[in-house]
Coordinates of C-alpha atoms in Angstrom, one line a residue:
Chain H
X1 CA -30.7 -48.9 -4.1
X2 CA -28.3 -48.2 -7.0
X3 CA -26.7 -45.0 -5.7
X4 CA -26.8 -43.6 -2.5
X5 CA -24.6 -40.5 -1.5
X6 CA -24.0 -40.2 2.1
X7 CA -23.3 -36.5 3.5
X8 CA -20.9 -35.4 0.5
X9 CA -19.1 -32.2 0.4
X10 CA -17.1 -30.7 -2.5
X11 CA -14.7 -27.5 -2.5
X12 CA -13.2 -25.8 -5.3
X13 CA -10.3 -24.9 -3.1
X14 CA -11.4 -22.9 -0.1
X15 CA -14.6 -22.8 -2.0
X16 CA -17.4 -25.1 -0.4
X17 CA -19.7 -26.0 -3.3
X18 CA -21.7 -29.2 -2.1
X19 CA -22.4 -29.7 1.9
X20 CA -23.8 -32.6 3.0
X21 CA -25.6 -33.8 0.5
X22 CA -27.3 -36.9 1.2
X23 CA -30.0 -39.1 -1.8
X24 CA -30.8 -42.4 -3.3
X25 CA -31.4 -43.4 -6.8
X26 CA -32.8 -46.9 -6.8
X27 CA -32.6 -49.4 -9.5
X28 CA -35.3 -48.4 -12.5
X29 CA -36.6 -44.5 -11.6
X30 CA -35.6 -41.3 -13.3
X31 CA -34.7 -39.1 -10.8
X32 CA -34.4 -35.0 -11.2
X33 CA -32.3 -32.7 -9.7
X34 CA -33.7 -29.4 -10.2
X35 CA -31.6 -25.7 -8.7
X36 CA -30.5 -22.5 -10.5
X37 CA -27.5 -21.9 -12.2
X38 CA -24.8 -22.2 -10.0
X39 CA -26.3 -23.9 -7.3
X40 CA -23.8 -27.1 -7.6
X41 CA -25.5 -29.1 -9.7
X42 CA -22.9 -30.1 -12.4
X43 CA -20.5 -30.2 -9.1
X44 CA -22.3 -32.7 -7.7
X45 CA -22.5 -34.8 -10.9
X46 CA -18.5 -34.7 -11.1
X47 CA -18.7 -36.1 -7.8
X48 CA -20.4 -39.0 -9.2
X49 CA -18.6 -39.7 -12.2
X50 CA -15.3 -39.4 -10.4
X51 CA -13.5 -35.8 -12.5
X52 CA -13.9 -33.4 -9.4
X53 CA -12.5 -34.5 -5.7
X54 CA -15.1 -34.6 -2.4
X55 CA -13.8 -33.3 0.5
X56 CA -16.2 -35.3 2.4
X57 CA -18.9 -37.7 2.6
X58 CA -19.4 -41.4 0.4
X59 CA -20.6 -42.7 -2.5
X60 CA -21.8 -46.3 -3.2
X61 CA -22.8 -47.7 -6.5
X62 CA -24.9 -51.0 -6.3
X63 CA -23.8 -51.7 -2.8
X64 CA -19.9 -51.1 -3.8
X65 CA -18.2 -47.9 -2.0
X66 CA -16.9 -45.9 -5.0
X67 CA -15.9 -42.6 -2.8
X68 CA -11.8 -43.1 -4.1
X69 CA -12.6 -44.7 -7.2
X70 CA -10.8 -43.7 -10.6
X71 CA -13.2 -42.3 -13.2
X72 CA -13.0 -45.0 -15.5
X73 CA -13.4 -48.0 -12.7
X74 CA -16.7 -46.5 -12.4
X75 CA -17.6 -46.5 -16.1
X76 CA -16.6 -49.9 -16.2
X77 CA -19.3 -50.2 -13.3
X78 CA -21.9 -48.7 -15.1
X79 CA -22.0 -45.1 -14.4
X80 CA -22.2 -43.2 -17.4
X81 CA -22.4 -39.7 -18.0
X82 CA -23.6 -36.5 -20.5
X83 CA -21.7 -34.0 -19.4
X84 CA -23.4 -30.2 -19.5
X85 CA -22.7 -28.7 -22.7
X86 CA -22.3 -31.9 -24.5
X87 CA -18.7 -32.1 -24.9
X88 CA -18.4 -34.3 -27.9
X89 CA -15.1 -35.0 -29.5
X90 CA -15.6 -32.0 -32.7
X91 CA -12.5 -33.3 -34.8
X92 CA -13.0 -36.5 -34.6
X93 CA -15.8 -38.3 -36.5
X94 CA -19.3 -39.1 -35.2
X95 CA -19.0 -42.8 -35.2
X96 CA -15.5 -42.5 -34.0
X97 CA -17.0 -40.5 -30.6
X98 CA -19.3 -43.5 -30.8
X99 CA -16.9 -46.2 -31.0
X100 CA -15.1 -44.4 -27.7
X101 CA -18.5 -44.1 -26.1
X102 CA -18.0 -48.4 -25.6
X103 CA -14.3 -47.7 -24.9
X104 CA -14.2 -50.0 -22.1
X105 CA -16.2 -52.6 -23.6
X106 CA -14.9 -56.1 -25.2
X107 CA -17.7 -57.9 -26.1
X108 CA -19.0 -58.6 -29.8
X109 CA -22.2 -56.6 -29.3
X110 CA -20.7 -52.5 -30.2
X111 CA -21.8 -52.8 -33.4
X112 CA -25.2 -54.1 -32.7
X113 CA -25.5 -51.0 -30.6
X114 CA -23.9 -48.7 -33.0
X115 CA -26.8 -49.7 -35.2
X116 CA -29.6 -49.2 -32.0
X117 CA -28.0 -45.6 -31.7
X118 CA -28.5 -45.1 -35.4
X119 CA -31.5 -46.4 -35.4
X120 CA -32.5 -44.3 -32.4
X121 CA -31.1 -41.0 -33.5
X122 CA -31.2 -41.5 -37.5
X123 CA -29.6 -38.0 -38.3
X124 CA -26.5 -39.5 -37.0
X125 CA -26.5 -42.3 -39.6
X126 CA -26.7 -39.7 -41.7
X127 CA -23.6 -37.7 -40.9
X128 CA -21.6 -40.6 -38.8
X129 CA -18.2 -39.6 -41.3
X130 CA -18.5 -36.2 -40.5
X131 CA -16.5 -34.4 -37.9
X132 CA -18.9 -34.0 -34.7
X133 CA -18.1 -30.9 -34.3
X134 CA -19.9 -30.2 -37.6
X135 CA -23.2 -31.3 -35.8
X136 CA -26.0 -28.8 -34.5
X137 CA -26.5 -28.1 -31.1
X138 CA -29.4 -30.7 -31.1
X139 CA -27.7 -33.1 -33.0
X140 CA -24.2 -32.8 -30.8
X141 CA -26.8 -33.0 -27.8
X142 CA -28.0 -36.5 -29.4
X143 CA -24.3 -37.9 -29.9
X144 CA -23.5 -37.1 -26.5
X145 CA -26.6 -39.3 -25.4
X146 CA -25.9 -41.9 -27.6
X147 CA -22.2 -42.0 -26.3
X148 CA -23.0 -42.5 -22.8
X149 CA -25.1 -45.2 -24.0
X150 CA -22.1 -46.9 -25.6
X151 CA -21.1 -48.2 -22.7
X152 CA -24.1 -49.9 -21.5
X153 CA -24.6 -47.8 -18.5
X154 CA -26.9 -49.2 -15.9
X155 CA -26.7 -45.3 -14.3
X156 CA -27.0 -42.5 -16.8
X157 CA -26.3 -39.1 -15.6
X158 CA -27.8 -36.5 -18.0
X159 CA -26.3 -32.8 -16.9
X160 CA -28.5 -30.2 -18.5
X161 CA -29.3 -32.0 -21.8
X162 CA -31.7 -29.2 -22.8
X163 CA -29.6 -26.5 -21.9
X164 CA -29.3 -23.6 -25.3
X165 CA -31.6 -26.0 -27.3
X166 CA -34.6 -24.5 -29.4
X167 CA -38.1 -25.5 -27.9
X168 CA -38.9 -27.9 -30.6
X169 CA -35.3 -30.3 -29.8
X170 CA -35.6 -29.6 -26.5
X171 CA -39.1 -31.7 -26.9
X172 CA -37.1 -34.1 -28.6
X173 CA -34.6 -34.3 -26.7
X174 CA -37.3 -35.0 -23.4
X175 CA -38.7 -37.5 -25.4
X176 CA -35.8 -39.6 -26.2
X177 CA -35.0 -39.3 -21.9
X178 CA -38.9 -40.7 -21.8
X179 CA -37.9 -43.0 -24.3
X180 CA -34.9 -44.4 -22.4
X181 CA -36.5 -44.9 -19.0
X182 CA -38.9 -47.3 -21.0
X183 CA -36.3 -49.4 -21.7
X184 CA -35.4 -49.6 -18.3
X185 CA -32.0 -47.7 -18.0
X186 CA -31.7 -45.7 -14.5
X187 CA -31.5 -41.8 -14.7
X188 CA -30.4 -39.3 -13.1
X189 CA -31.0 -36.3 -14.8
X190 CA -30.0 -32.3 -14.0
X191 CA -31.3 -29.7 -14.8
X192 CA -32.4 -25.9 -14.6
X193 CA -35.5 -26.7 -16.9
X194 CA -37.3 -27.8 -13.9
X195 CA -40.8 -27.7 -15.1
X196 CA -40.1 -30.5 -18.0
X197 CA -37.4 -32.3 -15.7
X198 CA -40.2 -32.7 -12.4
X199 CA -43.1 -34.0 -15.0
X200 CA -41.2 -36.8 -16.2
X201 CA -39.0 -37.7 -12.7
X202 CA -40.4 -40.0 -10.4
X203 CA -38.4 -38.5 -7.4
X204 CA -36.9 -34.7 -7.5
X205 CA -34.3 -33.1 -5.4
X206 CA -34.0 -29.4 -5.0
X207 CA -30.6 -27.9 -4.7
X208 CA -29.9 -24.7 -3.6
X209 CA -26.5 -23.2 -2.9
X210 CA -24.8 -26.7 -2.3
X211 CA -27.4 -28.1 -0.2
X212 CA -30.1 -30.2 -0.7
X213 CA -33.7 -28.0 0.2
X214 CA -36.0 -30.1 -0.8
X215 CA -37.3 -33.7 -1.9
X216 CA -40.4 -35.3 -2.7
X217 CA -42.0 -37.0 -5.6
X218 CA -41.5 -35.1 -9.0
X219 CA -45.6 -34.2 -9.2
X220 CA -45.5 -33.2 -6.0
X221 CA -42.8 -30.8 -6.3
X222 CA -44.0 -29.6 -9.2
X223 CA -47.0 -28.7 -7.2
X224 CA -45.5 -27.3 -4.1
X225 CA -45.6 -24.0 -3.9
X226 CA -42.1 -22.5 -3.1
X227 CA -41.0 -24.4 -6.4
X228 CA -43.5 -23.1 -8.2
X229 CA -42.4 -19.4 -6.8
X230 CA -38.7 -20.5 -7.4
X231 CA -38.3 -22.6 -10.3
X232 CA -41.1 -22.8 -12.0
X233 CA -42.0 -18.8 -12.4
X234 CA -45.6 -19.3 -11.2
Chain J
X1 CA 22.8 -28.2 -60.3
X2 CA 24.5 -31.5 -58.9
X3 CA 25.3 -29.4 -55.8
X4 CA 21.7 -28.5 -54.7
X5 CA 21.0 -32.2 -55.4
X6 CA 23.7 -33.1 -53.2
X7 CA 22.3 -30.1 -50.7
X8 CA 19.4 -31.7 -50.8
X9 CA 20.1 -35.3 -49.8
X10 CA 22.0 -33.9 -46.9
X11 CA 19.1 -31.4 -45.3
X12 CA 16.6 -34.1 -46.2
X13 CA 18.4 -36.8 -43.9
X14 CA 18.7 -34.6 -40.8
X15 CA 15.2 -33.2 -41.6
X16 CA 13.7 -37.1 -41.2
X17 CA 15.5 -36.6 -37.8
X18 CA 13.8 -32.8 -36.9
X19 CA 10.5 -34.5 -37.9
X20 CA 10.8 -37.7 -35.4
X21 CA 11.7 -35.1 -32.5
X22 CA 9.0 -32.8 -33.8
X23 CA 6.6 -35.6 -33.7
X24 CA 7.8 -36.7 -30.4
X25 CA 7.3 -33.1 -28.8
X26 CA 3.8 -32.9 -31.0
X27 CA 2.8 -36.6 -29.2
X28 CA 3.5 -35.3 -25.5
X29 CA 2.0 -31.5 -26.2
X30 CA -1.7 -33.1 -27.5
X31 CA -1.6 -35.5 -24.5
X32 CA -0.6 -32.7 -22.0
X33 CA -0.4 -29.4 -23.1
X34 CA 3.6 -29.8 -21.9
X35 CA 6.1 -28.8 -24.1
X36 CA 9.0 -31.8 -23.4
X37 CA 12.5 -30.2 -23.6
X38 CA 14.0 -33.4 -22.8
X39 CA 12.8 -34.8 -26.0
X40 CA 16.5 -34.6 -27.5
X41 CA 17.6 -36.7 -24.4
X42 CA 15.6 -39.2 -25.8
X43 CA 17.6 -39.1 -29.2
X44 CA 20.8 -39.1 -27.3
X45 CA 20.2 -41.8 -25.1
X46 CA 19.2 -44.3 -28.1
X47 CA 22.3 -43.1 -29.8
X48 CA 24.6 -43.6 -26.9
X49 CA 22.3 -46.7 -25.6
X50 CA 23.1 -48.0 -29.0
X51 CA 26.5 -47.1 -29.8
X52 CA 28.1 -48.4 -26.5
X53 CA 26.4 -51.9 -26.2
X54 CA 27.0 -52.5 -29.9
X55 CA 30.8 -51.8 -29.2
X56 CA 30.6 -53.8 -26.1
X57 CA 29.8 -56.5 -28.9
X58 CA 26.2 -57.0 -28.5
X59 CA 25.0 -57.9 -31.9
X60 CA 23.6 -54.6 -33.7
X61 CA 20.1 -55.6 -33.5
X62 CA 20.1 -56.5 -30.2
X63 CA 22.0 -53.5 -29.1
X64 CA 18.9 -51.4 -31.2
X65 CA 16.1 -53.4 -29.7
X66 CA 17.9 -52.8 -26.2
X67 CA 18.5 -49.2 -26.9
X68 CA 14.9 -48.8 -27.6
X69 CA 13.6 -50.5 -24.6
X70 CA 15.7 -48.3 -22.4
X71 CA 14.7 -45.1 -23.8
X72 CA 11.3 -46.1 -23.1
X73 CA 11.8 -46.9 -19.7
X74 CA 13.2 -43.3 -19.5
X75 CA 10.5 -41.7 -21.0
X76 CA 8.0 -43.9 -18.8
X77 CA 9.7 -42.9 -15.7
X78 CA 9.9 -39.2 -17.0
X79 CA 6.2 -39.3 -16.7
X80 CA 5.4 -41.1 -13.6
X81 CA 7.9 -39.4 -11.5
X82 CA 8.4 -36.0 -12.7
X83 CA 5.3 -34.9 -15.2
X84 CA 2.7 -37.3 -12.7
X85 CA 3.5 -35.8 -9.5
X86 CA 2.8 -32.0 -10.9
X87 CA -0.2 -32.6 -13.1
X88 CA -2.3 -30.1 -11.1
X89 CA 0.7 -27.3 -11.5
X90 CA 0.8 -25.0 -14.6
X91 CA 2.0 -25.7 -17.7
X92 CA 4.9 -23.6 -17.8
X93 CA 6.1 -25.5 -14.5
X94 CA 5.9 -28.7 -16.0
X95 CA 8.0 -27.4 -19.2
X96 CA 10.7 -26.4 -16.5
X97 CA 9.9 -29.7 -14.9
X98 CA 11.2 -31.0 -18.1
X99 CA 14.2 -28.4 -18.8
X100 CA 15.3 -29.8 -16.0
X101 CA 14.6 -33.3 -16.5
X102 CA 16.9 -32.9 -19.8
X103 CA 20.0 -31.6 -17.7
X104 CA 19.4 -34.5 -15.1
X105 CA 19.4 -36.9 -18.0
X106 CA 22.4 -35.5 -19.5
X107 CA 24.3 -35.2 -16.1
X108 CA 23.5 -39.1 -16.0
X109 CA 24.6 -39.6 -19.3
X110 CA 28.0 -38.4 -18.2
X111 CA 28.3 -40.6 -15.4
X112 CA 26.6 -43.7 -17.4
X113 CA 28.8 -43.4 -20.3
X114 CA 31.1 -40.8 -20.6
X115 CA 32.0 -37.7 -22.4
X116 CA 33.4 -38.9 -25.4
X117 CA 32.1 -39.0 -29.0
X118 CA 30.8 -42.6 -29.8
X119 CA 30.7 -44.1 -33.2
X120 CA 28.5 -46.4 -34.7
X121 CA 29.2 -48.6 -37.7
X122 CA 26.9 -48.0 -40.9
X123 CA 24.0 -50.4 -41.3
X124 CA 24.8 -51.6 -44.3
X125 CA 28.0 -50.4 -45.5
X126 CA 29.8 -47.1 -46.4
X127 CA 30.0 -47.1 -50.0
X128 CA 28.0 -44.2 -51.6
X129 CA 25.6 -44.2 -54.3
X130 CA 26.2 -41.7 -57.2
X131 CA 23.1 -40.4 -58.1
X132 CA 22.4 -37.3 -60.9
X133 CA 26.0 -36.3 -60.0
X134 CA 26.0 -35.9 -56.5
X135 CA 26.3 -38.5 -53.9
X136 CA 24.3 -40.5 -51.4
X137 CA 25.4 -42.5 -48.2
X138 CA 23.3 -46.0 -47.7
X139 CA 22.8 -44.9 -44.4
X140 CA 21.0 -41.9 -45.4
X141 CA 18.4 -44.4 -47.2
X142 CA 18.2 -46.0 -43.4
X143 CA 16.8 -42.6 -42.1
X144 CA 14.2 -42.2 -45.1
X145 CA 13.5 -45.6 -44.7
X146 CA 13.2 -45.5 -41.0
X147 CA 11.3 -42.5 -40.9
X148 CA 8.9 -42.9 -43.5
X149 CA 7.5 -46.5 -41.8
X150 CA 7.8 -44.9 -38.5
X151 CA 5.3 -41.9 -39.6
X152 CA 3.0 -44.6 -41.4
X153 CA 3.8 -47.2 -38.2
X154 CA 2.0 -43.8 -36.0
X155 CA -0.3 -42.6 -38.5
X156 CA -2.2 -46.0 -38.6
X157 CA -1.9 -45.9 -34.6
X158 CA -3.9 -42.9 -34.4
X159 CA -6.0 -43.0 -37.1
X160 CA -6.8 -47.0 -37.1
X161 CA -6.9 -48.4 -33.5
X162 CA -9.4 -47.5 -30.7
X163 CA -6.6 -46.5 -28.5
X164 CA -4.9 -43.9 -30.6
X165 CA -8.5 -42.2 -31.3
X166 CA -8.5 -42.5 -27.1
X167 CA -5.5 -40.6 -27.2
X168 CA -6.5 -38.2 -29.8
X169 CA -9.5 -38.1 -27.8
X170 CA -7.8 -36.7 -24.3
X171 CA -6.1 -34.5 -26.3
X172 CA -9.2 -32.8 -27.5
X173 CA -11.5 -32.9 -24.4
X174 CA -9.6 -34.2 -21.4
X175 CA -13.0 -34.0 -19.3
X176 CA -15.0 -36.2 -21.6
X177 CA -12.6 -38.6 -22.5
X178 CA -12.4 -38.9 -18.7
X179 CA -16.1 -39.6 -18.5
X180 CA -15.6 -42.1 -21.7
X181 CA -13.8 -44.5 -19.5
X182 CA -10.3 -43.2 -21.3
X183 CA -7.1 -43.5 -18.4
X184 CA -5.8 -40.1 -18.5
X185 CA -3.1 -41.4 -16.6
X186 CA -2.1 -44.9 -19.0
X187 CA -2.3 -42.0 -22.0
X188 CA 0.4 -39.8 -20.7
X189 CA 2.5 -42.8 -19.8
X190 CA 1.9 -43.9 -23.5
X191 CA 2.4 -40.7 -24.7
X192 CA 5.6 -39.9 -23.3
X193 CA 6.6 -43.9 -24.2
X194 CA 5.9 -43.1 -27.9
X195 CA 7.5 -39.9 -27.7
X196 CA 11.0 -41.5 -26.4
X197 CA 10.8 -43.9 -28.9
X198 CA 10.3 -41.4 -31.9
X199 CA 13.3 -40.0 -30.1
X200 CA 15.3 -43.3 -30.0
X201 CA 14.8 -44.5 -33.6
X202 CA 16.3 -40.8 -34.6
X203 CA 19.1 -41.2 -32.7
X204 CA 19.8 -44.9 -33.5
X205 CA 19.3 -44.3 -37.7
X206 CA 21.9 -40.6 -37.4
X207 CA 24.6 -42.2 -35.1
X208 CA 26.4 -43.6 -38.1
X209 CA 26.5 -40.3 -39.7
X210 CA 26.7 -38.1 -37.1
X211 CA 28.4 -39.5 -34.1
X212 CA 26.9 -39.5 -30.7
X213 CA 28.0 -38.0 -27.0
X214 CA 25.9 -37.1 -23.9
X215 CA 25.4 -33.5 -25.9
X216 CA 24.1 -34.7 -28.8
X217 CA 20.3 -34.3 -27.9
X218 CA 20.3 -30.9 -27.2
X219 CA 20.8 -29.1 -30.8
X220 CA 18.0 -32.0 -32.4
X221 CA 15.6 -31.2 -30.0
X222 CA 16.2 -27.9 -30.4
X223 CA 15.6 -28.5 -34.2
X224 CA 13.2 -30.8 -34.0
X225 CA 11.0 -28.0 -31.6
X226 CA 11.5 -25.9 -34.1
X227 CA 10.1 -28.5 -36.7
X228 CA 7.0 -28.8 -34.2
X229 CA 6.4 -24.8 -33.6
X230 CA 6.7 -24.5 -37.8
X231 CA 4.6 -27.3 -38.4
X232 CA 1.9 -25.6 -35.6
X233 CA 2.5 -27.1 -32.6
X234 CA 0.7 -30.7 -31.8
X235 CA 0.0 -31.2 -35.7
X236 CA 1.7 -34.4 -36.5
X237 CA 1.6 -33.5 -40.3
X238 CA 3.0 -30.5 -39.8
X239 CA 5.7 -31.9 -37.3
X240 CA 6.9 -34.3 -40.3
X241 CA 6.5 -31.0 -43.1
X242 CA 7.9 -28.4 -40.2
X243 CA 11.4 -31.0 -39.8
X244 CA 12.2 -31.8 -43.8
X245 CA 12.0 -27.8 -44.3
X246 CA 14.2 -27.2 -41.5
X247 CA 16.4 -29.9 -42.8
X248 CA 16.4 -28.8 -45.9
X249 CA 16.6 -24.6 -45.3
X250 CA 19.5 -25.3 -42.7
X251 CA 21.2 -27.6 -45.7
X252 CA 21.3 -25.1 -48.4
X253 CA 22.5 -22.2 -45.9
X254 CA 25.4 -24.4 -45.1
X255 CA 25.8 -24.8 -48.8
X256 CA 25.3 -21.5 -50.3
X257 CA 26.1 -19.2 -47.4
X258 CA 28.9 -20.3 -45.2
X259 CA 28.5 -23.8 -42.6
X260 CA 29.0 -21.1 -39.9
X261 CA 25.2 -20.5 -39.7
X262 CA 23.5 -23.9 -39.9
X263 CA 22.6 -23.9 -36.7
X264 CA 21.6 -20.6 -36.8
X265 CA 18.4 -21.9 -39.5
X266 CA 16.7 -23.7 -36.9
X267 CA 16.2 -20.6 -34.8
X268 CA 15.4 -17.7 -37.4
X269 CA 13.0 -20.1 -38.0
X270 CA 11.7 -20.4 -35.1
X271 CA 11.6 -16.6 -34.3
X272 CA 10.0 -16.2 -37.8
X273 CA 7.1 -18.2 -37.0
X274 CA 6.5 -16.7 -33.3
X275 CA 6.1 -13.3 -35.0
X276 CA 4.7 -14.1 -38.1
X277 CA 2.5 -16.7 -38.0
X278 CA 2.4 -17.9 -34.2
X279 CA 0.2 -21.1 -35.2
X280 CA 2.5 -22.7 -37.6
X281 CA 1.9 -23.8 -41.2
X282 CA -0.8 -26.5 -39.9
X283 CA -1.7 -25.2 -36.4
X284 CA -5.1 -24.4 -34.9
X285 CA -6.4 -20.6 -35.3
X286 CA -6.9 -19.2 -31.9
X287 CA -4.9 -18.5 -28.7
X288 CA -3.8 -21.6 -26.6
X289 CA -3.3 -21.8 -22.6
X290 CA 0.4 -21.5 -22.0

C-alpha cells in the first residue's frame, strides 16, 4: 500500500468538510476520486499534500505516518501534487516553474528530465522563455503536470486537471494521465469529470458531502446505477 | 548650475540609502504581504552596532562584519518570534506587530547603547573631490559604491539562483510553491534576514555622514517606505527608482525652497502616490489584500 488514510476529518473552522474518510492507493494503480463541486474533494487532497490541517484521523505514505508532516517533508517523500486550477508561477518563466518543480532535488539528472518534459509536452519547448502566465489554459494545465513531475513523484495527485479545458485538450490532457500510468507512476486523480476519470481508474471513490459513499472498481462504478443517475447524467 | 550639481550629489547619496530601505521593505512585503515598519531599526542598529564597537577599537571591518551579523540575528528573531507566531492573523495585525517591534527595538537601543549621537570615521578620508564646481565627499562614493553592488549582489540572487526564484516563487503563489517543496517558513526567515541586512549596509555606508542614535531609523524608513510605495510596492526596480527620486526631490527642496521642508518631500510624496497613482510607478494594476 502506498497511501492509506485512516478515518480523516478536516474543518474549515467550525466547518466539518471531510469526516472519516478512510482509502488506499497501492503502489502502481490510478485511482479516481469522483463527487460534485464542493463535495471536499480538493479538501481532501490538501490533506495529503500537507497545505490544509486535519482535525482527525492519519495519513501514512509507504508505511511512514505523515499525519504532522511539513509540506515539503512529504515532497521530498514523493508526494507530488497538480493543484486544481493549475497554479503555475505566471511571471516567472516556464522552465524556471520547471526548474522549481525539482526544487528539492540534488542529483545530476533535472536536466535529463527537463528534456523528457519537453519531449513529452513539446509546446513547452517551444515557449520555455516565456512568462507562464502567457500559456493557454491547456498548455498552463501541461506545465503544471510537468512540474509535479519534476520532482520524481512516486504519488501524483492530479486535482481536476480537466477542469475549464475545451473537449479536444481535455482528451489530451486524459491521454497524457494514460500515458503516465504506463510508465508506472502512482495516481491519484480528482475529479468532477467522472465519466472520463472512472474509465481510465482502476479503483474509484465516490465523495459526497465529506464522506466517502461509495467504492468499487472504476468499471464497475461507472456501471452502477446511482452513479450513473448522479454523476454521470444517465 | 554648479549648485544643482552640488544638489544633486547630496539627494543622490541619501537616495542610495531610501532605496536599500525600500528594497528591504519590498523583500519582506513579496514574501509576506507585511509591510515591516521596523525596517529603519535595521538601519539604525548597523549604524549604532557599527559605530560603537569600532570606537570600542574593534578594527573597522570587523566592527562592519559584526554589525552585520547582529542586525541579521535581529531580523531573524523579528521573524521567528513576532511575524511566526501570527502568520494566521491579518495583515494589518502583523504591520502593527511590526510598529511595535520597531519601538521595542528602539527602547533596547536606548538601554544597549545610549541616547547620544555616535560618529563614525570616514572610510577613506575626508577630503572632498571638486567636481564641475561643486563638491563631493569620498564617502559619498562608498554609498554609490555600496549600493550599486548591493542591488546587482540581490538582483543576481533573485534572478540567477534556484532559491531566489523559490522566493520569488512564494511570493507569487504561496500555495503552490508550498506544494513545490519550497519552506514557506526558511523564506520568511530569509526574507526578513536579507531585509535587515539591506538595512544594515545603509546604515553602516551614512554613519560617517550623517551621525547615528537610537532615532536614527525612524525618518529612513520612513523615506525609504516612501521609496517602496513610489516605486509600487514589492517592485525591487521601482524600490531602487522610488529612493534616488526621493533623494533627489527632497535634495533640491532643501536647496531651492528652504531646509525646513526636507523632510516634508518624503511624505507629499507619499500622499501623492496614494491618491494619484496608488500602484506606484512600477506596481501591479489591480487591488491588493490589505
Amino acid at each position: 500500500m502506498l497511501l492509506e488514510v485512516t478515518h480523516l476529518a478536516s474543518h474549515y473552522g467550525r466547518i466539518q468538510a471531510l469526516d472519516d474518510i478512510s482509502l488506499r492507493v497501492d503502489e502502481g494503480e490510478l485511482v479516481a476520486l469522483v463527487g460534485a463541486n464542493g463535495a471536499g474533494k480538493t479538501t481532501l487532497l490538501r490533506c495529503l499534500s500537507g497545505v490544509q490541517p486535519l482535525s482527525g484521523g492519519r495519513l501514512f505514505f509507504d508505511g511512514v505516518d505523515i499525519t504532522r508532516m511539513a509540506p515539503e517533508k512529504r515532497v521530498a517523500l514523493g508526494i507530488a501534487q497538480v493543484p486544481e486550477g493549475r497554479q503555475v508561477f505566471g511571471p516567472l518563466s516556464v522552465e524556471d516553474n520547471l526548474r522549481l518543480g525539482a526544487y528539492l532535488r540534488r542529483d545530476r539528472q533535472i536536466g535529463d528530465d527537463l528534456d523528457r518534459m519537453y519531449a513529452l509536452f513539446p509546446v513547452l519547448f517551444k515557449k520555455r522563455e516565456l512568462p507562464a502566465g502567457t500559456l493557454s489554459g491547456g498548455q498552463q494545465q501541461m506545465l503544471a503536470i510537468a512540474r509535479a513531475l519534476m520532482s520524481r513523484p512516486r504519488l501524483l495527485l492530479l486535482d481536476e486537471p480537466s477542469m475549464g479545458l475545451a473537449p479536444l485538450l481535455v482528451a489530451e490532457i486524459f491521454e497524457v494521465i494514460a500515458g503516465l500510468r504506463g510508465n508506472g507512476v502512482t495516481l491519484f486523480l480528482v475529479e468532477q469529470n467522472a465519466h472520463a476519470a472512472l474509465a481510465l481508474a482502476d479503483r474509484g471513490y465516490v465523495l459526497e458531502t465529506g464522506s466517502v459513499v461509495m467504492s468499487d472498481h472504476g468499471a464497475a462504478l461507472l456501471a452502477d446505477d446511482r452513479v450513473k443517475a448522479a454523476y454521470l447524467g444517465l | 548650475m554648479a549648485e544643482l550639481l552640488q544638489y544633486l550629489f547630496s539627494g543622490l547619496t541619501s537616495g542610495a540609502i531610501y532605496a536599500l530601505a525600500g528594497l528591504g521593505f519590498a523583500i519582506i512585503y513579496n514574501s509576506s504581504h507585511v509591510i515591516n515598519f521596523a525596517q529603519g531599526e535595521f538601519i539604525m542598529i548597523g549604524g549604532m552596532a557599527t559605530a560603537t564597537l569600532n570606537a570600542a577599537g574593534m578594527p573597522l571591518p570587523l566592527a562592519i562584519m559584526a554589525a552585520m551579523a547582529v542586525t541579521m540575528l535581529v531580523g531573524v528573531m523579528l521573524a521567528k518570534f513576532a511575524i511566526e507566531p501570527a502568520r494566521d492573523a491579518d495583515v494589518v495585525t502583523i504591520i502593527i506587530i511590526t510598529i511595535g517591534a520597531s519601538i521595542f527595538l528602539r527602547g533596547a537601543a536606548q538601554v544597549v547603547w545610549d541616547k547620544e549621537f555616535h560618529a563614525l570615521a570616514a572610510f577613506s578620508g575626508e577630503v572632498p573631490i571638486k567636481l564641475g564646481g561643486a563638491t563631493l565627499m569620498p564617502q559619498s562614493l562608498w554609498v554609490f559604491g555600496v549600493s550599486v553592488v548591493v542591488i546587482a549582489a540581490l538582483w543576481w540572487f533573485f534572478n540567477r539562483t534556484l532559491f531566489g526564484k523559490a522566493m520569488l516563487a512564494t511570493s507569487f503563489n504561496r500555495l503552490a510553491a508550498q506544494l513545490m517543496g519550497i519552506g514557506v517558513k526558511k523564506v520568511l526567515l530569509v526574507s526578513f534576514a536579507l531585509s535587515a541586512l539591506l538595512g544594515a549596509v545603509g546604515g553602516i555606508v551614512v554613519t560617517p555622514i550623517t551621525f547615528t542614535n537610537y532615532e536614527a531609523g525612524i525618518m529612513l524608513g520612513l523615506k525609504g517606505f516612501s521609496a517602496a510605495v513610489l516605486g509600487g510596492l514589492g517592485n525591487g526596480m521601482g524600490a531602487v527608482v522610488g529612493g534616488l527620486i526621493v533623494g533627489i526631490a527632497e535634495a533640491l527642496a532643501s536647496g531651492y525652497l528652504s531646509s525646513a521642508y526636507k523632510d516634508a518631500i518624503a511624505f507629499i510624496i507619499i500622499l501623492f502616490v496614494l491618491f494619484f497613482m496608488p500602484n506606484g510607478l512600477f506596481g501591479k494594476k489591480g487591488v491588493d489584500r490589505v
